[in-house]
mmCIF file of C-alpha atoms and ligand atoms in Angstrom:
data_model
loop_
_atom_site.group_PDB
_atom_site.id
_atom_site.type_symbol
_atom_site.label_atom_id
_atom_site.label_comp_id
_atom_site.label_asym_id
_atom_site.label_seq_id
_atom_site.Cartn_x
_atom_site.Cartn_y
_atom_site.Cartn_z
ATOM 1 C CA UNK A 1 16.465 -15.783 -6.757
ATOM 2 C CA UNK A 2 12.687 -15.734 -6.854
ATOM 3 C CA UNK A 3 10.109 -14.710 -9.382
ATOM 4 C CA UNK A 4 8.332 -12.046 -7.318
ATOM 5 C CA UNK A 5 4.709 -11.126 -7.890
ATOM 6 C CA UNK A 6 4.386 -7.695 -9.466
ATOM 7 C CA UNK A 7 2.104 -5.300 -7.584
ATOM 8 C CA UNK A 8 1.151 -2.200 -9.592
ATOM 9 C CA UNK A 9 1.727 0.812 -7.325
ATOM 10 C CA UNK A 10 -1.401 3.018 -7.491
ATOM 11 C CA UNK A 11 -2.034 1.255 -10.837
ATOM 12 C CA UNK A 12 1.520 1.915 -12.155
ATOM 13 C CA UNK A 13 1.721 5.586 -11.204
ATOM 14 C CA UNK A 14 4.771 6.012 -13.461
ATOM 15 C CA UNK A 15 2.682 5.674 -16.614
ATOM 16 C CA UNK A 16 -0.918 6.433 -15.608
ATOM 17 C CA UNK A 17 -2.820 8.950 -13.451
ATOM 18 C CA UNK A 18 -2.424 7.303 -10.051
ATOM 19 C CA UNK A 19 -5.267 5.594 -8.207
ATOM 20 C CA UNK A 20 -7.794 6.085 -11.014
ATOM 21 C CA UNK A 21 -10.091 3.636 -12.769
ATOM 22 C CA UNK A 22 -8.142 4.085 -16.010
ATOM 23 C CA UNK A 23 -4.883 3.248 -14.240
ATOM 24 C CA UNK A 24 -6.343 0.157 -12.598
ATOM 25 C CA UNK A 25 -7.891 -1.138 -15.817
ATOM 26 C CA UNK A 26 -4.656 -0.544 -17.746
ATOM 27 C CA UNK A 27 -2.595 -2.184 -14.982
ATOM 28 C CA UNK A 28 -4.800 -5.267 -15.092
ATOM 29 C CA UNK A 29 -4.086 -5.485 -18.810
ATOM 30 C CA UNK A 30 -0.312 -5.801 -18.379
ATOM 31 C CA UNK A 31 0.710 -9.449 -18.578
ATOM 32 C CA UNK A 32 2.971 -9.401 -15.530
ATOM 33 C CA UNK A 33 0.560 -7.767 -13.077
ATOM 34 C CA UNK A 34 -0.397 -9.972 -10.129
ATOM 35 C CA UNK A 35 -2.037 -7.297 -7.996
ATOM 36 C CA UNK A 36 -2.907 -3.610 -8.101
ATOM 37 C CA UNK A 37 -2.107 -1.481 -5.062
ATOM 38 C CA UNK A 38 -4.531 1.349 -4.238
ATOM 39 C CA UNK A 39 -4.839 3.802 -1.339
ATOM 40 C CA UNK A 40 -8.205 4.275 0.338
ATOM 41 C CA UNK A 41 -9.673 6.863 2.703
ATOM 42 C CA UNK A 42 -13.178 8.233 3.300
ATOM 43 C CA UNK A 43 -14.978 11.115 1.601
ATOM 44 C CA UNK A 44 -16.951 13.453 3.891
ATOM 45 C CA UNK A 45 -19.923 11.052 3.893
ATOM 46 C CA UNK A 46 -17.679 8.126 4.870
ATOM 47 C CA UNK A 47 -17.690 6.417 1.455
ATOM 48 C CA UNK A 48 -14.244 4.925 0.707
ATOM 49 C CA UNK A 49 -12.498 6.650 -2.195
ATOM 50 C CA UNK A 50 -9.213 5.830 -3.910
ATOM 51 C CA UNK A 51 -6.685 8.611 -3.345
ATOM 52 C CA UNK A 52 -3.246 8.855 -1.760
ATOM 53 C CA UNK A 53 -2.788 12.268 -0.112
ATOM 54 C CA UNK A 54 -4.974 13.450 2.770
ATOM 55 C CA UNK A 55 -5.368 16.799 1.004
ATOM 56 C CA UNK A 56 -6.339 17.514 -2.588
ATOM 57 C CA UNK A 57 -3.798 20.193 -3.461
ATOM 58 C CA UNK A 58 -0.531 18.222 -3.558
ATOM 59 C CA UNK A 59 1.707 17.969 -6.603
ATOM 60 C CA UNK A 60 3.495 15.268 -8.608
ATOM 61 C CA UNK A 61 6.618 16.440 -10.410
ATOM 62 C CA UNK A 62 5.302 19.979 -9.988
ATOM 63 C CA UNK A 63 1.846 19.307 -11.423
ATOM 64 C CA UNK A 64 -1.239 19.558 -9.202
ATOM 65 C CA UNK A 65 -2.735 16.174 -8.308
ATOM 66 C CA UNK A 66 -6.237 17.632 -8.511
ATOM 67 C CA UNK A 67 -7.891 20.910 -9.424
ATOM 68 C CA UNK A 68 -9.168 21.446 -5.870
ATOM 69 C CA UNK A 69 -7.944 21.967 -2.329
ATOM 70 C CA UNK A 70 -8.888 20.814 1.166
ATOM 71 C CA UNK A 71 -8.993 17.569 3.093
ATOM 72 C CA UNK A 72 -10.422 14.561 1.244
ATOM 73 C CA UNK A 73 -12.324 13.630 4.420
ATOM 74 C CA UNK A 74 -14.050 17.024 4.433
ATOM 75 C CA UNK A 75 -14.967 17.011 0.731
ATOM 76 C CA UNK A 76 -18.274 15.702 -0.610
ATOM 77 C CA UNK A 77 -18.288 12.574 -2.709
ATOM 78 C CA UNK A 78 -19.963 14.511 -5.506
ATOM 79 C CA UNK A 79 -17.072 16.983 -5.596
ATOM 80 C CA UNK A 80 -14.392 14.263 -5.437
ATOM 81 C CA UNK A 81 -16.019 12.427 -8.322
ATOM 82 C CA UNK A 82 -16.028 15.601 -10.409
ATOM 83 C CA UNK A 83 -12.337 16.470 -9.979
ATOM 84 C CA UNK A 84 -9.607 15.948 -12.539
ATOM 85 C CA UNK A 85 -6.636 13.828 -11.423
ATOM 86 C CA UNK A 86 -3.322 15.152 -12.774
ATOM 87 C CA UNK A 87 -5.055 17.126 -15.501
ATOM 88 C CA UNK A 88 -6.654 14.065 -17.093
ATOM 89 C CA UNK A 89 -10.295 13.128 -17.639
ATOM 90 C CA UNK A 90 -10.011 10.717 -14.708
ATOM 91 C CA UNK A 91 -11.568 11.671 -11.377
ATOM 92 C CA UNK A 92 -11.168 10.313 -7.859
ATOM 93 C CA UNK A 93 -13.092 7.012 -7.913
ATOM 94 C CA UNK A 94 -14.994 5.325 -5.147
ATOM 95 C CA UNK A 95 -13.515 1.994 -4.100
ATOM 96 C CA UNK A 96 -16.709 0.340 -5.374
ATOM 97 C CA UNK A 97 -16.391 1.880 -8.821
ATOM 98 C CA UNK A 98 -12.758 0.861 -9.155
ATOM 99 C CA UNK A 99 -13.404 -2.714 -8.034
ATOM 100 C CA UNK A 100 -16.273 -2.985 -10.469
ATOM 101 C CA UNK A 101 -14.021 -1.946 -13.360
ATOM 102 C CA UNK A 102 -11.155 -4.342 -12.601
ATOM 103 C CA UNK A 103 -11.235 -7.951 -13.831
ATOM 104 C CA UNK A 104 -11.045 -10.502 -11.057
ATOM 105 C CA UNK A 105 -8.026 -12.126 -12.709
ATOM 106 C CA UNK A 106 -5.828 -9.619 -10.861
ATOM 107 C CA UNK A 107 -5.734 -9.141 -7.118
ATOM 108 C CA UNK A 108 -6.146 -5.872 -5.264
ATOM 109 C CA UNK A 109 -3.847 -4.687 -2.480
ATOM 110 C CA UNK A 110 -6.006 -2.243 -0.564
ATOM 111 C CA UNK A 111 -3.837 0.102 1.459
ATOM 112 C CA UNK A 112 -5.889 1.406 4.382
ATOM 113 C CA UNK A 113 -4.415 4.887 4.355
ATOM 114 C CA UNK A 114 -6.519 6.994 6.671
ATOM 115 C CA UNK A 115 -9.830 6.412 8.498
ATOM 116 C CA UNK A 116 -10.748 10.111 8.351
ATOM 117 C CA UNK A 117 -8.759 11.392 11.307
ATOM 118 C CA UNK A 118 -5.698 13.548 11.840
ATOM 119 C CA UNK A 119 -3.779 11.491 14.374
ATOM 120 C CA UNK A 120 -2.576 8.304 12.642
ATOM 121 C CA UNK A 121 0.340 6.714 14.568
ATOM 122 C CA UNK A 122 2.134 5.616 11.439
ATOM 123 C CA UNK A 123 4.659 2.775 11.613
ATOM 124 C CA UNK A 124 4.216 2.296 15.348
ATOM 125 C CA UNK A 125 3.882 -0.959 17.261
ATOM 126 C CA UNK A 126 1.271 0.187 19.771
ATOM 127 C CA UNK A 127 1.565 -0.282 23.517
ATOM 128 C CA UNK A 128 -1.070 -2.732 24.755
ATOM 129 C CA UNK A 129 -3.179 -0.024 26.423
ATOM 130 C CA UNK A 130 -3.657 1.864 23.146
ATOM 131 C CA UNK A 131 -4.565 -1.004 20.846
ATOM 132 C CA UNK A 132 -8.304 -1.204 21.508
ATOM 133 C CA UNK A 133 -8.755 2.554 21.144
ATOM 134 C CA UNK A 134 -6.867 2.587 17.854
ATOM 135 C CA UNK A 135 -8.922 -0.374 16.586
ATOM 136 C CA UNK A 136 -12.090 1.586 17.397
ATOM 137 C CA UNK A 137 -10.808 4.637 15.497
ATOM 138 C CA UNK A 138 -10.460 2.527 12.337
ATOM 139 C CA UNK A 139 -13.448 0.236 12.790
ATOM 140 C CA UNK A 140 -16.225 2.206 10.985
ATOM 141 C CA UNK A 141 -14.071 2.963 7.953
ATOM 142 C CA UNK A 142 -12.712 -0.579 7.701
ATOM 143 C CA UNK A 143 -16.278 -1.936 7.939
ATOM 144 C CA UNK A 144 -17.280 0.293 5.016
ATOM 145 C CA UNK A 145 -14.265 -0.805 2.972
ATOM 146 C CA UNK A 146 -15.059 -4.476 3.614
ATOM 147 C CA UNK A 147 -18.655 -3.928 2.570
ATOM 148 C CA UNK A 148 -17.482 -2.426 -0.719
ATOM 149 C CA UNK A 149 -15.094 -5.343 -1.286
ATOM 150 C CA UNK A 150 -17.781 -7.994 -0.872
ATOM 151 C CA UNK A 151 -18.653 -8.121 -4.554
ATOM 152 C CA UNK A 152 -15.027 -8.465 -5.726
ATOM 153 C CA UNK A 153 -14.155 -12.128 -6.324
ATOM 154 C CA UNK A 154 -10.444 -11.646 -7.009
ATOM 155 C CA UNK A 155 -7.690 -11.911 -4.412
ATOM 156 C CA UNK A 156 -7.644 -9.194 -1.759
ATOM 157 C CA UNK A 157 -4.744 -8.184 0.448
ATOM 158 C CA UNK A 158 -5.077 -5.370 2.990
ATOM 159 C CA UNK A 159 -2.060 -3.394 4.136
ATOM 160 C CA UNK A 160 -1.530 -0.384 6.367
ATOM 161 C CA UNK A 161 1.122 1.706 8.075
ATOM 162 C CA UNK A 162 -1.283 1.843 11.035
ATOM 163 C CA UNK A 163 -1.663 -1.009 13.489
ATOM 164 C CA UNK A 164 -5.211 0.115 14.313
ATOM 165 C CA UNK A 165 -6.296 -0.581 10.727
ATOM 166 C CA UNK A 166 -4.987 -4.152 10.875
ATOM 167 C CA UNK A 167 -6.602 -4.679 14.275
ATOM 168 C CA UNK A 168 -9.969 -3.552 12.885
ATOM 169 C CA UNK A 169 -9.533 -5.727 9.793
ATOM 170 C CA UNK A 170 -8.613 -8.836 11.779
ATOM 171 C CA UNK A 171 -11.609 -8.294 14.017
ATOM 172 C CA UNK A 172 -14.024 -8.161 11.093
ATOM 173 C CA UNK A 173 -12.799 -10.484 8.339
ATOM 174 C CA UNK A 174 -10.413 -13.253 7.289
ATOM 175 C CA UNK A 175 -8.689 -11.437 4.449
ATOM 176 C CA UNK A 176 -4.906 -11.472 4.089
ATOM 177 C CA UNK A 177 -3.223 -8.614 5.957
ATOM 178 C CA UNK A 178 0.191 -6.967 6.053
ATOM 179 C CA UNK A 179 1.803 -4.189 8.082
ATOM 180 C CA UNK A 180 3.588 -1.578 5.987
ATOM 181 C CA UNK A 181 6.942 -0.689 7.534
ATOM 182 C CA UNK A 182 7.841 2.997 7.806
ATOM 183 C CA UNK A 183 10.982 3.735 9.877
ATOM 184 C CA UNK A 184 10.991 0.804 12.287
ATOM 185 C CA UNK A 185 11.492 -2.668 10.842
ATOM 186 C CA UNK A 186 11.244 -4.330 14.241
ATOM 187 C CA UNK A 187 7.846 -2.701 14.818
ATOM 188 C CA UNK A 188 6.644 -4.141 11.511
ATOM 189 C CA UNK A 189 7.827 -7.636 12.453
ATOM 190 C CA UNK A 190 6.107 -7.314 15.846
ATOM 191 C CA UNK A 191 2.810 -6.215 14.298
ATOM 192 C CA UNK A 192 2.966 -9.026 11.726
ATOM 193 C CA UNK A 193 3.355 -11.493 14.605
ATOM 194 C CA UNK A 194 0.679 -9.866 16.782
ATOM 195 C CA UNK A 195 -1.992 -10.239 14.085
ATOM 196 C CA UNK A 196 -0.470 -13.332 12.468
ATOM 197 C CA UNK A 197 -0.313 -11.475 9.163
ATOM 198 C CA UNK A 198 0.095 -13.315 5.882
ATOM 199 C CA UNK A 199 2.706 -10.790 4.717
ATOM 200 C CA UNK A 200 4.910 -7.872 5.706
ATOM 201 C CA UNK A 201 5.541 -4.866 3.434
ATOM 202 C CA UNK A 202 8.952 -3.252 4.062
ATOM 203 C CA UNK A 203 10.408 -0.362 2.040
ATOM 204 C CA UNK A 204 12.910 -1.231 -0.681
ATOM 205 C CA UNK A 205 15.967 -0.305 1.415
ATOM 206 C CA UNK A 206 14.975 -2.661 4.256
ATOM 207 C CA UNK A 207 16.238 -5.862 2.677
ATOM 208 C CA UNK A 208 19.505 -7.081 4.203
ATOM 209 C CA UNK A 209 22.404 -7.861 1.924
ATOM 210 C CA UNK A 210 21.179 -5.801 -1.028
ATOM 211 C CA UNK A 211 22.822 -2.763 -2.609
ATOM 212 C CA UNK A 212 19.547 -0.894 -2.045
ATOM 213 C CA UNK A 213 19.922 -1.117 1.752
ATOM 214 C CA UNK A 214 22.495 1.683 1.745
ATOM 215 C CA UNK A 215 20.386 3.997 -0.435
ATOM 216 C CA UNK A 216 18.211 6.661 1.251
ATOM 217 C CA UNK A 217 14.482 5.987 0.825
ATOM 218 C CA UNK A 218 11.725 7.525 2.947
ATOM 219 C CA UNK A 219 11.701 6.620 6.644
ATOM 220 C CA UNK A 220 14.344 3.941 7.054
ATOM 221 C CA UNK A 221 18.014 4.674 7.794
ATOM 222 C CA UNK A 222 20.749 3.771 5.330
ATOM 223 C CA UNK A 223 22.642 1.453 7.648
ATOM 224 C CA UNK A 224 22.528 -2.288 6.985
ATOM 225 C CA UNK A 225 19.191 -3.580 8.381
ATOM 226 C CA UNK A 226 19.616 -5.288 11.754
ATOM 227 C CA UNK A 227 16.882 -7.766 10.934
ATOM 228 C CA UNK A 228 16.964 -10.036 7.905
ATOM 229 C CA UNK A 229 13.262 -9.557 7.306
ATOM 230 C CA UNK A 230 13.134 -12.034 4.417
ATOM 231 C CA UNK A 231 14.637 -14.791 6.553
ATOM 232 C CA UNK A 232 12.516 -13.973 9.620
ATOM 233 C CA UNK A 233 9.262 -13.626 7.691
ATOM 234 C CA UNK A 234 9.830 -16.795 5.667
ATOM 235 C CA UNK A 235 10.637 -18.783 8.808
ATOM 236 C CA UNK A 236 7.311 -17.614 10.210
ATOM 237 C CA UNK A 237 5.412 -18.391 7.022
ATOM 238 C CA UNK A 238 4.858 -14.791 5.904
ATOM 239 C CA UNK A 239 5.408 -13.299 2.476
ATOM 240 C CA UNK A 240 7.606 -10.234 1.981
ATOM 241 C CA UNK A 241 6.259 -7.646 -0.456
ATOM 242 C CA UNK A 242 8.595 -4.696 -0.916
ATOM 243 C CA UNK A 243 7.633 -1.113 -1.887
ATOM 244 C CA UNK A 244 8.231 0.704 -4.277
ATOM 245 C CA UNK A 245 10.631 0.207 -7.202
ATOM 246 C CA UNK A 246 11.062 2.284 -10.337
ATOM 247 C CA UNK A 247 13.866 0.497 -12.196
ATOM 248 C CA UNK A 248 14.729 -2.990 -13.414
ATOM 249 C CA UNK A 249 17.935 -2.854 -11.374
ATOM 250 C CA UNK A 250 15.970 -2.450 -8.152
ATOM 251 C CA UNK A 251 13.599 -5.227 -9.192
ATOM 252 C CA UNK A 252 16.470 -7.586 -9.992
ATOM 253 C CA UNK A 253 18.246 -6.814 -6.705
ATOM 254 C CA UNK A 254 15.151 -7.609 -4.663
ATOM 255 C CA UNK A 255 14.307 -10.723 -6.665
ATOM 256 C CA UNK A 256 17.827 -11.993 -5.947
ATOM 257 C CA UNK A 257 17.111 -11.488 -2.244
ATOM 258 C CA UNK A 258 14.104 -13.835 -2.556
ATOM 259 C CA UNK A 259 11.302 -11.402 -1.799
ATOM 260 C CA UNK A 260 7.808 -12.602 -2.706
ATOM 261 C CA UNK A 261 6.273 -9.479 -4.176
ATOM 262 C CA UNK A 262 7.444 -6.103 -5.459
ATOM 263 C CA UNK A 263 5.352 -2.949 -5.617
ATOM 264 C CA UNK A 264 6.340 -1.214 -8.848
ATOM 265 C CA UNK A 265 5.659 2.157 -10.447
ATOM 266 C CA UNK A 266 6.133 0.781 -13.965
ATOM 267 C CA UNK A 267 5.131 -2.458 -15.686
ATOM 268 C CA UNK A 268 7.780 -4.713 -17.178
ATOM 269 C CA UNK A 269 10.546 -4.064 -14.624
ATOM 270 C CA UNK A 270 10.809 -7.817 -14.123
ATOM 271 C CA UNK A 271 11.845 -8.384 -17.734
ATOM 272 C CA UNK A 272 15.601 -8.714 -17.070
ATOM 273 C CA UNK A 273 15.375 -10.499 -13.740
ATOM 274 C CA UNK A 274 17.464 -13.619 -13.491
ATOM 275 C CA UNK A 275 19.094 -13.051 -16.857
ATOM 276 C CA UNK A 276 22.533 -13.844 -15.445
ATOM 277 C CA UNK A 277 23.335 -10.282 -14.456
ATOM 278 C CA UNK A 278 26.640 -9.604 -12.745
ATOM 279 C CA UNK A 279 26.395 -8.225 -9.211
HETATM 280 O O1 G3P B 1 1.814 0.017 -0.398
HETATM 281 C C1 G3P B 1 3.062 0.447 -0.778
HETATM 282 C C2 G3P B 1 3.126 1.942 -0.938
HETATM 283 O O2 G3P B 1 1.972 2.361 -1.587
HETATM 284 C C3 G3P B 1 3.254 2.656 0.366
HETATM 285 O O3 G3P B 1 3.528 3.997 0.219
HETATM 286 O O4 G3P B 1 2.942 6.366 0.208
HETATM 287 O O5 G3P B 1 2.877 5.102 -1.931
HETATM 288 O O6 G3P B 1 1.139 4.701 -0.203
HETATM 289 P P1 G3P B 1 2.579 5.074 -0.468
HETATM 290 MG MG1 MG B 2 0.038 3.084 -1.070
#
């Protein structure tokens, strides 16, 4: 049993308009928050903005995420900053604006979501011949993100489903880095080793020996994981931060499996952890 760090997913998307300044500021205010996870990608001018989807017209529980349509990467910064997120007064913020609003007592987990291209190669451990090209694809955007992060004195952790993003990050700075695992746990472990990452970020059903491993969740299959990623990562000195939980039961299950951090949609899910619950 561990006492995992709580990482607020998109600024606790379960209770706030995701990836907005208001969400980040409110997340920082919750006692248990160690870090705030945000997704970044470029506006048309290349400026990093905080937004999850590559297009503006998606929905959450049937409600439009914004009042516009089109690719984020083809939309002007002025337009993005004037949109309403989930019908609230919050707009899509620049990374700079969000970092400026957040106290440095909490860390930020910057998820490098998209460098402004269509072809992403998500969750893939790249063949050697492709690695340099993929690093180059990400390099300008990652450089811009790093520039925007310079003034933030809190802890920073960069994660990505794309190996190219981590390659570009490692090339440019010494910040902590973590591959996000999609449907291939072994690929994630390989990437973590290749870039000597400080952490690995598997999905919540990737943790061996937990009840969650047999539950469907995004890319990973529901069979018992072949790799005990907690054991392997800890042996290699890496932290394991798991995404994304929305109940105290999930939090408790993962804490019992000794993970180091848990990305959560709601604050307070850690409240019952370790309270002698029967399993
Ligand atoms: O970083 C964890 C989690 O945010 C990854 O999935 O799709 O919510 O960005 P997603
Ligand atoms: Mg994310």
